[in-house]
Coordinates of C-alpha atoms and ligand atoms in Angstrom, one line a residue:
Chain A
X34 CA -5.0 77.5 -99.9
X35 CA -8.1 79.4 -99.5
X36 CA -7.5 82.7 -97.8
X37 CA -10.2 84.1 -95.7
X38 CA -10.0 87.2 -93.3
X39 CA -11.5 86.1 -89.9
X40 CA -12.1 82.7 -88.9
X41 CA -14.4 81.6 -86.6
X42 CA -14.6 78.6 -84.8
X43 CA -17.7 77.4 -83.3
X44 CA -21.3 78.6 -84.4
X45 CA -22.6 78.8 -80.6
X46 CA -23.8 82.1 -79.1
X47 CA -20.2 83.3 -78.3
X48 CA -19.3 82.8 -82.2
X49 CA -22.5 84.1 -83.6
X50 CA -22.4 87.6 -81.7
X51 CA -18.8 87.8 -82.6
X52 CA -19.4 87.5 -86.3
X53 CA -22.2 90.1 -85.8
X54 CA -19.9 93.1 -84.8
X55 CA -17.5 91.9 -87.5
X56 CA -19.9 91.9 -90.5
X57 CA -21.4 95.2 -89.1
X58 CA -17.9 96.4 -89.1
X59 CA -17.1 95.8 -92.7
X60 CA -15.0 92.6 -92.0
X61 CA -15.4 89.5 -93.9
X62 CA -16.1 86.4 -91.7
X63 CA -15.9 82.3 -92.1
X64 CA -17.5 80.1 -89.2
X65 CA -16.6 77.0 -88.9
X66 CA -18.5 74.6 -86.6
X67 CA -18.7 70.6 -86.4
X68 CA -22.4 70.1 -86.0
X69 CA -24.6 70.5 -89.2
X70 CA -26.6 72.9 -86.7
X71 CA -25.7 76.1 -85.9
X72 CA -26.0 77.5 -82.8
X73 CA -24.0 75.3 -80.4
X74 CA -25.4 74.6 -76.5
X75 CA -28.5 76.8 -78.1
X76 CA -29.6 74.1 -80.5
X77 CA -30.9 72.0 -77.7
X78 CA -32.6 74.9 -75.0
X79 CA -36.1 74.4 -74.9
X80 CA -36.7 76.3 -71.7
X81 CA -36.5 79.9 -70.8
X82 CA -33.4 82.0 -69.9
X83 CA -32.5 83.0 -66.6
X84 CA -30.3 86.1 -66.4
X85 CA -30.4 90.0 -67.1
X86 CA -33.8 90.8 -68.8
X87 CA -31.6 92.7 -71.5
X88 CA -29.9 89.5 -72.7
X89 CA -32.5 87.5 -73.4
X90 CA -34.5 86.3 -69.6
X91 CA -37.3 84.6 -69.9
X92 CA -36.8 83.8 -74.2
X93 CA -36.2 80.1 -74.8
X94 CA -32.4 79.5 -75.8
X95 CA -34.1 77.8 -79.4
X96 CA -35.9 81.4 -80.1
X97 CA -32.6 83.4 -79.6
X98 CA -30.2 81.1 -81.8
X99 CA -33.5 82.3 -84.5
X100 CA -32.4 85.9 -83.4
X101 CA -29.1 85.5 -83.5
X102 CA -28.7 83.7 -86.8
X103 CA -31.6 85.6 -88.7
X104 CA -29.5 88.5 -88.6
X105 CA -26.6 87.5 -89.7
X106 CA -27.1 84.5 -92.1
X107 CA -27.9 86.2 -95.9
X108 CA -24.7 88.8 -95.5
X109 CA -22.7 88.7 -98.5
X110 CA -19.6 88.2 -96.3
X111 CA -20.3 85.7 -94.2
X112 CA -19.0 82.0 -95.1
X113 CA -20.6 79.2 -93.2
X114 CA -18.8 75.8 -92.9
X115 CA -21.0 73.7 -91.1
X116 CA -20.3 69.5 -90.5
X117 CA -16.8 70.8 -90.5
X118 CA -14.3 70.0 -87.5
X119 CA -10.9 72.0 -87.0
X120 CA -8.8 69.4 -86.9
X121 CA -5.6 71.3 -86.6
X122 CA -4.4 75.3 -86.1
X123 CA -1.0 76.3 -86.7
X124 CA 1.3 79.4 -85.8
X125 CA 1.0 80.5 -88.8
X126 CA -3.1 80.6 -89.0
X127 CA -2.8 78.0 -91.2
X128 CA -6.4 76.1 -90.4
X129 CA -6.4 72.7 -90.6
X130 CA -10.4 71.0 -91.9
X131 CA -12.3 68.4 -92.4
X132 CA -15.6 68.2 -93.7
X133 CA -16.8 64.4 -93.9
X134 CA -14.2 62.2 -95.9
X135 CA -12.7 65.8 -97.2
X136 CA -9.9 67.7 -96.3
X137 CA -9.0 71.1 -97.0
X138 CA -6.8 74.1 -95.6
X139 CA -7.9 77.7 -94.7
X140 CA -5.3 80.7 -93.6
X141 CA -6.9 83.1 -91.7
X142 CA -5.5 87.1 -90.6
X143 CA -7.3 86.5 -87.5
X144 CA -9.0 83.8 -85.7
X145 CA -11.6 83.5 -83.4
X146 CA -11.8 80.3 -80.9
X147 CA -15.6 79.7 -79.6
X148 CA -15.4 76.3 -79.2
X149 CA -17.1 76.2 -76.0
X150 CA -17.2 73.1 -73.9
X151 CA -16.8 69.1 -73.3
X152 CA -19.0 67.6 -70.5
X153 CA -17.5 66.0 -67.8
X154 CA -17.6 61.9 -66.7
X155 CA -17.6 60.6 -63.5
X156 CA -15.5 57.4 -61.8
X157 CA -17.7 54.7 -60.8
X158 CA -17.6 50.9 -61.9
X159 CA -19.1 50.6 -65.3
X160 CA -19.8 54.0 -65.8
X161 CA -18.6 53.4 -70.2
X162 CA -22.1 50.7 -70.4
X163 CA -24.6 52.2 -73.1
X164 CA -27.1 54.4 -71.4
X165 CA -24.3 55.9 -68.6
X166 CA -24.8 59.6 -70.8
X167 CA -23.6 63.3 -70.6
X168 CA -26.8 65.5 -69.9
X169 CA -26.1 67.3 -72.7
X170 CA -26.6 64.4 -75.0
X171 CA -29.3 63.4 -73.5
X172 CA -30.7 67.0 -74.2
X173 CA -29.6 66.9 -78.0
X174 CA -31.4 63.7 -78.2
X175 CA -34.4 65.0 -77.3
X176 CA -34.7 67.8 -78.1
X177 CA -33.1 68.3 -81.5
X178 CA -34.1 65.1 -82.4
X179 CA -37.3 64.0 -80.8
X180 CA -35.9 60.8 -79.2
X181 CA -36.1 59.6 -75.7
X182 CA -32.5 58.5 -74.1
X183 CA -34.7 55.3 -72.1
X184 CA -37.6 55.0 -70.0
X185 CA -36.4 55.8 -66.7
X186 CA -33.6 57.9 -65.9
X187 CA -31.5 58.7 -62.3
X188 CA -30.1 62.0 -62.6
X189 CA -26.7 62.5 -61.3
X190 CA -26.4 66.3 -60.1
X191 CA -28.0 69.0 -59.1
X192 CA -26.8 72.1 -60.7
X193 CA -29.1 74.2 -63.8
X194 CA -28.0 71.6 -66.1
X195 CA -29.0 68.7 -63.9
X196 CA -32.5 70.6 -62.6
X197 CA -33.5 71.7 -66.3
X198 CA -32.6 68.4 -68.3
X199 CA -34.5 66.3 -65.3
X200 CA -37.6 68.4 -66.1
X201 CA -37.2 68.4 -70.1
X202 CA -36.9 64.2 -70.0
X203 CA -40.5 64.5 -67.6
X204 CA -41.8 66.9 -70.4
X205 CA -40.8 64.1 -73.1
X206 CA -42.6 61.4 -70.9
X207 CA -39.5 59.9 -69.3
X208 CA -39.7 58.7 -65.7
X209 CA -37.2 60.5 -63.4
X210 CA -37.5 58.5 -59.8
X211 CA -34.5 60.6 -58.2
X212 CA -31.4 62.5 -58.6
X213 CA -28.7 62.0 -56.4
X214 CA -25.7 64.8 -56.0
X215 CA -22.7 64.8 -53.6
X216 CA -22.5 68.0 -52.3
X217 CA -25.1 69.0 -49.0
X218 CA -27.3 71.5 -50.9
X219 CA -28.7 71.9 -54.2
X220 CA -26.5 73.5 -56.5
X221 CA -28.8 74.8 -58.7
X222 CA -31.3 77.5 -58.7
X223 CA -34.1 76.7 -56.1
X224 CA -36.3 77.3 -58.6
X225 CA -35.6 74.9 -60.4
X226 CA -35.1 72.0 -58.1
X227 CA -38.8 73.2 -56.4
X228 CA -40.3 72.7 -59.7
X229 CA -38.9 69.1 -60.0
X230 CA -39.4 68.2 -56.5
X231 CA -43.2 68.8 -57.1
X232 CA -43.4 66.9 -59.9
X233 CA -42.1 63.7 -57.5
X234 CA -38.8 63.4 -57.8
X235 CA -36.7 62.2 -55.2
X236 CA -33.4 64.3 -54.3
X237 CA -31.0 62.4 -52.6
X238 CA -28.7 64.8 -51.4
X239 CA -24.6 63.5 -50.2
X240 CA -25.5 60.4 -52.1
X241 CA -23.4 59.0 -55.4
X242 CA -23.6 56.6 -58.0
X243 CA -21.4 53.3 -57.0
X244 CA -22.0 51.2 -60.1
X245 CA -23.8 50.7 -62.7
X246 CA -25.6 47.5 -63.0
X247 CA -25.7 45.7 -66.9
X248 CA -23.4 44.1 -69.2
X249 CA -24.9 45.1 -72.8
X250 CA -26.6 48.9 -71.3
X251 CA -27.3 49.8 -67.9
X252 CA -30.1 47.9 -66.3
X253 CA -29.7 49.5 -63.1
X254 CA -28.0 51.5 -61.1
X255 CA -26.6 51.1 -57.3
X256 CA -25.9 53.9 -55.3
X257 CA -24.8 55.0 -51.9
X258 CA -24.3 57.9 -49.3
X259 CA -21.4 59.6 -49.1
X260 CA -19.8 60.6 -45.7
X261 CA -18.0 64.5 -45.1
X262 CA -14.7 63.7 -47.5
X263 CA -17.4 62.3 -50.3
X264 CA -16.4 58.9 -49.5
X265 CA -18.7 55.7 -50.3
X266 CA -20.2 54.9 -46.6
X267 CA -20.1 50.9 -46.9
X268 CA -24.0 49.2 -46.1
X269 CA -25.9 52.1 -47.3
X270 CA -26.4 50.6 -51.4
X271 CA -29.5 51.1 -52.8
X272 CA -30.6 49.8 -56.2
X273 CA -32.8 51.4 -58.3
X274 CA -34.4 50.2 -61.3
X275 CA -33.6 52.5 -64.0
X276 CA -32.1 52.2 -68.0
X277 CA -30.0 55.4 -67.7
X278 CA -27.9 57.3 -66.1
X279 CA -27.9 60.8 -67.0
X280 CA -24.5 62.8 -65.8
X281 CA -24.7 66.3 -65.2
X282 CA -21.6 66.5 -63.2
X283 CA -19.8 70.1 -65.0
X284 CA -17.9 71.0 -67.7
X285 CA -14.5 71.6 -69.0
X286 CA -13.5 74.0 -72.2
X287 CA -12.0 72.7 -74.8
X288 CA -9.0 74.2 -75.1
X289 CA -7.0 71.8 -77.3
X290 CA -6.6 73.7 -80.5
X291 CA -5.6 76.8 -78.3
X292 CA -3.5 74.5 -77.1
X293 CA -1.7 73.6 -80.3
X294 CA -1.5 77.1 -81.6
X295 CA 0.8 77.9 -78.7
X296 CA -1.6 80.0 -76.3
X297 CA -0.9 79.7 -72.6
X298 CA -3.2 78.1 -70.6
X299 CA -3.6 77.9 -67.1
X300 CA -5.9 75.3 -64.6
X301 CA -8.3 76.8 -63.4
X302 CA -11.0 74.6 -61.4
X303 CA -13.5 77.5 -61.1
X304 CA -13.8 78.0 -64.6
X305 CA -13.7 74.4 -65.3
X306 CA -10.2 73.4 -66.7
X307 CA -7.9 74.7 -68.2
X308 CA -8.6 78.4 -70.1
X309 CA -6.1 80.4 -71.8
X310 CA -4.7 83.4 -70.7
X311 CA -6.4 86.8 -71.8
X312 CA -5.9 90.2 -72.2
X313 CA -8.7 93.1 -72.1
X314 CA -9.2 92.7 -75.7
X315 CA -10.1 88.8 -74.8
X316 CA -7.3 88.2 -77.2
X317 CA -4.8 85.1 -76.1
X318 CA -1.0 84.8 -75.8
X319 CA -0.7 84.5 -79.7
X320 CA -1.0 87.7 -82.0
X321 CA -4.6 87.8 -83.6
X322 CA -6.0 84.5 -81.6
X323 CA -8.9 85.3 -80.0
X324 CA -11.4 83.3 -77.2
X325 CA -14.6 83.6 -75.6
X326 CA -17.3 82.0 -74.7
X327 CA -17.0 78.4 -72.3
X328 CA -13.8 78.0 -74.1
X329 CA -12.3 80.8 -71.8
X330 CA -14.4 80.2 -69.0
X331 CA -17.6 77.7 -68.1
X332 CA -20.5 80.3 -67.4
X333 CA -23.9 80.7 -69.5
X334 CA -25.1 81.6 -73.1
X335 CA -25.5 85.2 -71.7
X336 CA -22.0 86.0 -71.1
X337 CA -21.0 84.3 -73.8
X338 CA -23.2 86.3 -76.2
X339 CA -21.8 89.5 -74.7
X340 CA -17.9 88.4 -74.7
X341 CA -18.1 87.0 -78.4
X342 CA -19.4 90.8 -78.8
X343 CA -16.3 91.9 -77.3
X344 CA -13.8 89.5 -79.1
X345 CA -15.1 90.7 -82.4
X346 CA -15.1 94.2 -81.4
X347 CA -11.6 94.0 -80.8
X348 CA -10.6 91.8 -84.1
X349 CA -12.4 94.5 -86.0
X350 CA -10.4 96.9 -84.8
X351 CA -7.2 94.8 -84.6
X352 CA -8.2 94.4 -88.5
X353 CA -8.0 97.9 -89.0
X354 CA -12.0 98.3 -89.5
X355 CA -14.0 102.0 -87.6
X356 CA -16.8 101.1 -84.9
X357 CA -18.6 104.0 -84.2
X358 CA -18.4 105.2 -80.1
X359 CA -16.3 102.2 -79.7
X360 CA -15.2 103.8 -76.4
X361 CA -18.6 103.8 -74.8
X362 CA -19.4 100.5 -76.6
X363 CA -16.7 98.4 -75.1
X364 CA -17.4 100.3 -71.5
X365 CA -20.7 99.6 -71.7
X366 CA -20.0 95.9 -72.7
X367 CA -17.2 95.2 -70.1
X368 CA -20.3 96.5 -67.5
X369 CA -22.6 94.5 -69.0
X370 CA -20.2 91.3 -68.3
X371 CA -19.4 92.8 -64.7
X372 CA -23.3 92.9 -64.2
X373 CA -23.9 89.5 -65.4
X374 CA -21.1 88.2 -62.9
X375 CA -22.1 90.2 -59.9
X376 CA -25.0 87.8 -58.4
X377 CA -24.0 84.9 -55.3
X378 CA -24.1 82.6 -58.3
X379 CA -20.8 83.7 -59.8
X380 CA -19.2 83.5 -56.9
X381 CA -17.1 80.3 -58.4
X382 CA -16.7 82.5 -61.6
X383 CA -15.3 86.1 -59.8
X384 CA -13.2 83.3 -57.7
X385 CA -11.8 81.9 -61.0
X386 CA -11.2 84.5 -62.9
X387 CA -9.2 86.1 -59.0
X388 CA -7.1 83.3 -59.6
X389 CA -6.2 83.8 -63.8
X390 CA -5.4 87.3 -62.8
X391 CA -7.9 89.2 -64.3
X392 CA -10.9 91.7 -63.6
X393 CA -14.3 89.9 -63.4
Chain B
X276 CA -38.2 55.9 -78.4
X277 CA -39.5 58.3 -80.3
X278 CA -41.0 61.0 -78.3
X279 CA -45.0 61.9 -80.0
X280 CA -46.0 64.5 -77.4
X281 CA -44.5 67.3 -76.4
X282 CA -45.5 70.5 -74.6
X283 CA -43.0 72.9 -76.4
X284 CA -41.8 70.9 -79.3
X285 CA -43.3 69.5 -82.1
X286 CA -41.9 66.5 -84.1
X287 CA -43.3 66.5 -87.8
X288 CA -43.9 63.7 -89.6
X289 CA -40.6 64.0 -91.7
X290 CA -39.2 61.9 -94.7
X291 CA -38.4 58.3 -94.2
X292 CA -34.6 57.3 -95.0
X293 CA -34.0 53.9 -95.1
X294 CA -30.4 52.3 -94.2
X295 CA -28.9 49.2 -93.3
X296 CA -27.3 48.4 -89.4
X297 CA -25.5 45.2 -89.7
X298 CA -26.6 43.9 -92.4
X299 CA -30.7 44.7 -91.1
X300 CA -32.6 47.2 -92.8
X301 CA -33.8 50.0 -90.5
X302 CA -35.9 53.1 -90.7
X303 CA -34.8 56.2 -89.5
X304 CA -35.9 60.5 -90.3
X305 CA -34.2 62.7 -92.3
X306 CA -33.1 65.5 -89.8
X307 CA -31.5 62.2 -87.8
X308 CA -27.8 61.8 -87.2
X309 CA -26.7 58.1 -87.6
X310 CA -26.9 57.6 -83.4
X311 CA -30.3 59.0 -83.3
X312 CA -31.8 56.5 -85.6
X313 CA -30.4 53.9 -84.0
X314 CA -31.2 54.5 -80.8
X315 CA -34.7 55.2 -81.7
X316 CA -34.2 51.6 -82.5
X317 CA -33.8 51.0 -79.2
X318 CA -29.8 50.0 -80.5
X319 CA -27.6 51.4 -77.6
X320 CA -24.2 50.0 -78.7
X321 CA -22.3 51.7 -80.9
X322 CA -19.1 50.5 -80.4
X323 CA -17.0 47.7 -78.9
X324 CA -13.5 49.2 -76.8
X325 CA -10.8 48.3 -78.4
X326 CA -8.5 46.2 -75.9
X327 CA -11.7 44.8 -73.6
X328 CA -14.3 44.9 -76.3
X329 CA -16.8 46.3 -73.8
X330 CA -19.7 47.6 -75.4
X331 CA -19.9 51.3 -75.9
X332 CA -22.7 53.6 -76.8
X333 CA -22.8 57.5 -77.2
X334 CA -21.6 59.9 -74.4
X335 CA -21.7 63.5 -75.2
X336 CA -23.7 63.8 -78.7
X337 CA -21.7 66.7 -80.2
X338 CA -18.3 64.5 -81.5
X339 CA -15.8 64.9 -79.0
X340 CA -15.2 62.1 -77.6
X341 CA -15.4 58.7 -79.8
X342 CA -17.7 57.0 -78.0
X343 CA -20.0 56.4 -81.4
X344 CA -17.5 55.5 -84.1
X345 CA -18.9 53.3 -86.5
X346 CA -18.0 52.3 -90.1
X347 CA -20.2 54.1 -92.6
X348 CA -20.2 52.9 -96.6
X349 CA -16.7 51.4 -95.4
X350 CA -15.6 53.9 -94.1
X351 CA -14.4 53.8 -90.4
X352 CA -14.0 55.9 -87.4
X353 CA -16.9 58.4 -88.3
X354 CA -18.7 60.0 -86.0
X355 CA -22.2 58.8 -85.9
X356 CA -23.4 61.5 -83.4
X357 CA -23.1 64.5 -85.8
X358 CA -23.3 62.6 -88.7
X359 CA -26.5 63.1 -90.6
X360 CA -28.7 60.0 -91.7
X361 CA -28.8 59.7 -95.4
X362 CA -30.9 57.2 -97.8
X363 CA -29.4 53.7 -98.7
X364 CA -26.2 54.4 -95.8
X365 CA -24.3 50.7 -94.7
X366 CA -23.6 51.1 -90.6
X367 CA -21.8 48.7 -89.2
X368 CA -20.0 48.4 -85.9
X369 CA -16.7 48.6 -85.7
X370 CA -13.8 46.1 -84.9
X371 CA -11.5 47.8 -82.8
X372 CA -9.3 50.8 -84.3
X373 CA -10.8 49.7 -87.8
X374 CA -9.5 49.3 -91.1
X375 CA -8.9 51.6 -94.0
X376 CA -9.9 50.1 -97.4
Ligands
LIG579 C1 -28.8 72.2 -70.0 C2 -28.2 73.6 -70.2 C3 -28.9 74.7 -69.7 C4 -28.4 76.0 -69.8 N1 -29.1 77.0 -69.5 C5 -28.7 78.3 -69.6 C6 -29.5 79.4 -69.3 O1 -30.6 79.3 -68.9 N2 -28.9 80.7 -69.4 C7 -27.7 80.8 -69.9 O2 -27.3 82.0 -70.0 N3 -26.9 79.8 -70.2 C8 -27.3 78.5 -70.1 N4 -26.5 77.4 -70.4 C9 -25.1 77.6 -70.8 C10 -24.9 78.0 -72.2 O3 -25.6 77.2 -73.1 C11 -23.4 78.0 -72.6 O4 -22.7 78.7 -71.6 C12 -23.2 78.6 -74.0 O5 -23.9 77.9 -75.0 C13 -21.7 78.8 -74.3 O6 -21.6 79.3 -75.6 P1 -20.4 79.1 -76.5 O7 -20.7 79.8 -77.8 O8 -19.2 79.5 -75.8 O9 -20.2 77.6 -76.8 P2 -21.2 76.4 -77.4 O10 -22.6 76.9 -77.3 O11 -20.8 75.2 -76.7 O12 -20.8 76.4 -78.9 C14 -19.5 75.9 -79.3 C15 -19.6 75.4 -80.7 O13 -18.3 75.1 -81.2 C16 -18.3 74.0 -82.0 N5 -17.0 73.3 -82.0 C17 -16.3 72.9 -80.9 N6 -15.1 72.4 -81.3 C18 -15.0 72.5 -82.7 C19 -14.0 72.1 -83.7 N7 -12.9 71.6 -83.3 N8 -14.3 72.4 -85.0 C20 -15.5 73.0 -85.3 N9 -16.5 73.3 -84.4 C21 -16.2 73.1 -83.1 C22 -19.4 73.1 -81.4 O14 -20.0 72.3 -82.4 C23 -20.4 74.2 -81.0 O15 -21.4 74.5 -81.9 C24 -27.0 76.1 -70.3 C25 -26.3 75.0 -70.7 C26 -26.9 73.7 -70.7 C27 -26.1 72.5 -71.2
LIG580 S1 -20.9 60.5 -78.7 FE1 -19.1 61.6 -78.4 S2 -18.3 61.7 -80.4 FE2 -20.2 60.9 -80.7

């Protein structure tokens, strides 16, 4: 069994700032992540940050993976194991992979879990036809690979994800007649929704997808209001004439090989799911198992890049390895965080994290 | 489906792989997973369920959930979503939880 000193799982901007501070610090580093592209939620981020203007604001999330990976990719001790899924950890950091039709073993001294997150479904009849997607996808498949998802697209929800991905499929020439969300308000950033709204689209607010019409891919979908429990108000259908249905309806982090390695984990609905249980050194209920990123947590690329900073700060040191002014480092990084989670839109996250037990 | 004109991105002409769905020879990119190809197709099912035999197509693009398994060169269960698109590849779709040679 190959023997490698700390493991990384997941190449997204939580893994990649990790592996940073640990190559800097002398350790030697293997990431493993699923996709053949690095980068994770990145790969896909054709439009510019929001956030602090000293993590990134205003950059596209495409030009900081570049940044990001450009300085770490030609170190001599950096081992990248991309198209390779962790299939399995064990107590004993025995790491279970496989890469296509091969598998193959790696035992690690410490490990670092950036997995980051699964998006959510939502009930309604025939919500499995072809064309009911995850936003997500429907980014990946534009963006990373330059096809449209259909012609005409509802969106369903009106948070960032929901807002930007509705603008990137009008960008690639998709139609977008309306997006419907459940709540009263936009969840979103204003911003974003104004931008849309200009552009034609119609947002339904307290309105939900009832079915989806089709029986080989959706050739329609039927919707309706909702009353004040987010019930289905009977009479008020609509059809529209759409091929897709695009779901940006949250997140949850996948936790599972936490999970299986024995870390505690605890629901959290704030935060998405269930996240494991931390320390200060973002290190889990298992010796030398690490987490950060959406994994621990659903927030943005920006906290993630800053807590996979921290994570491998403290596996450095854990390892035995020097960081110069590490006192003042991990202060300033912990304020950094407590910045980044301070505005009215984190209010779910400082709510979440109240709940865990721990200091936002 | 394949998008020709965007304001931020730009899709070069890239190298053409040929493989087979069904049987049918298709085109697709290299730089394409399997799923890609074949939805820029316009091929939306993926999959059939395996107690209803419902059609199924992808759902979250980054292999988590199942949703695209197909049998590659034989081979069942893969992940078409993540999987890249090479030259001369056999797809087929998959009858429920497939079979191992
Ligand atoms: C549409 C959209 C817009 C966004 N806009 C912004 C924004 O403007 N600003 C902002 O700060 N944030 C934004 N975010 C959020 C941000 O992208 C995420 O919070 C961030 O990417 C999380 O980083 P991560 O490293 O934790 O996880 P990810 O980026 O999700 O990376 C996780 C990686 O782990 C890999 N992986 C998972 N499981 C396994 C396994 N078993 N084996 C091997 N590899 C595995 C995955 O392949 C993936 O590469 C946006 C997200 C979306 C979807
Ligand atoms: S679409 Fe989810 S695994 Fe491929």
């Amino acid at each position: 069994m190959k023997q490698v000193e700390v493991l990384i799982i997941g190449a997204g901007p939580a893994g990649l700032s990790a592996a940073d501070i640990l190559l800097e610090a002398g350790a030697s580093v293997a990431i493993v992540d699923r996709s053949d592209r690095v980068g994770g939620q990145l790969t896909k981020q054709t439009h510019m940050f929001f956030g602090s203007q000293a993590h990134y604001a205003s950059k596209r999330g495409i030009d900081i993976l570049t940044i990001l990976f450009d300085k770490i990719k030609h170190h001599p001790n950096l081992h990248m194991f991309t198209n390779t899924t962790v299939a399995g950890l064990y107590p004993d950091k025995v790491v279970a992979c496989v890469q296509e039709s091969r598998y193959f073993t790696l035992q690690a001294k410490a490990i670092i879990v950036a997995t980051g997150a699964s998006e959510k479904s939502l009930p309604f009849e025939n919500n499995d036809l072809p064309g009911v997607y995850a936003a997500g996808a429907v980014q990946t498949l534009m963006n990373v690979y330059g096809v449209k998802p259909g012609d005409k697209v509802l969106m369903v929800g009106s948070g960032n994800i929901g807002l930007i991905v509705t603008y990137q499929l009008m960008q690639a020439g998709v139609i977008v007649p309306m997006l419907v969300e459940a709540a009263e308000t936009i969840s979103g950033y204003l911003v974003h929704a104004s931008k849309i709204k200009r552009l034609g689209v119609d947002l339904r607010m307290r309105t939900s997808v009832k079915r989806a019409l089709g029986t080989k891919h959706v050739e329609g979908a039927q919707i309706w209001q909702l009353d004040e429990q987010w019930q289905g108000i009977p009479g008020t259908e609509e059809t529209i004439p759409v091929d897709t249905i695009c779901l940006a309806v949250g997140l949850s982090p996948l936790t599972e090989l936490l999970q299986q390695i024995g870390a505690e984990v605890t629901y959290i609905n704030e935060l998405g799911g269930h996240v494991p249980r931390l320390n200060d050194r973002f290190e889990t209920t298992v010796d030398g198992v690490f987490a950060c990123g959406d994994v621990a947590g659903i927030e943005e690329a920006s906290s993630a890049m800053i807590a996979g900073t921290i994570a491998g700060l403290e596996a450095a040191l854990k390892r035995g390895y020097k960081i110069e002014n590490v006192a003042e480092r991990r202060a300033s990084l912990h304020a950094s965080l407590a910045t980044l989670r301070s505005g009215p839109h984190a209010a779910k996250i400082r709510k979440g994290h109240e709940k865990l037990g721990v200091k936002s | 489906m394949r998008i020709h004109q965007h304001p931020i991105l730009s899709f070069d002409k890239r190298k053409t792989l040929n493989f087979t769905y069904n049987g049918q020879t298709l085109e697709g990119f290299e730089g394409d997973t399997i799923a890609s190809a074949l939805h820029a197709q316009g091929i939306k099912m993926l999959s059939e369920s395996i107690h209803l035999k419902r059609p199924r197509g992808f759902y979250c693009a980054i292999g988590n959930c199942a949703s695209c398994n197909m049998v590659v060169n034989g081979e069942p269960n893969v992940r078409t979503c993540i999987t890249p698109l090479e030259e001369g590849m056999e797809v087929r779709l998959q009858e429920g939880k497939g079979h191992i040679r």
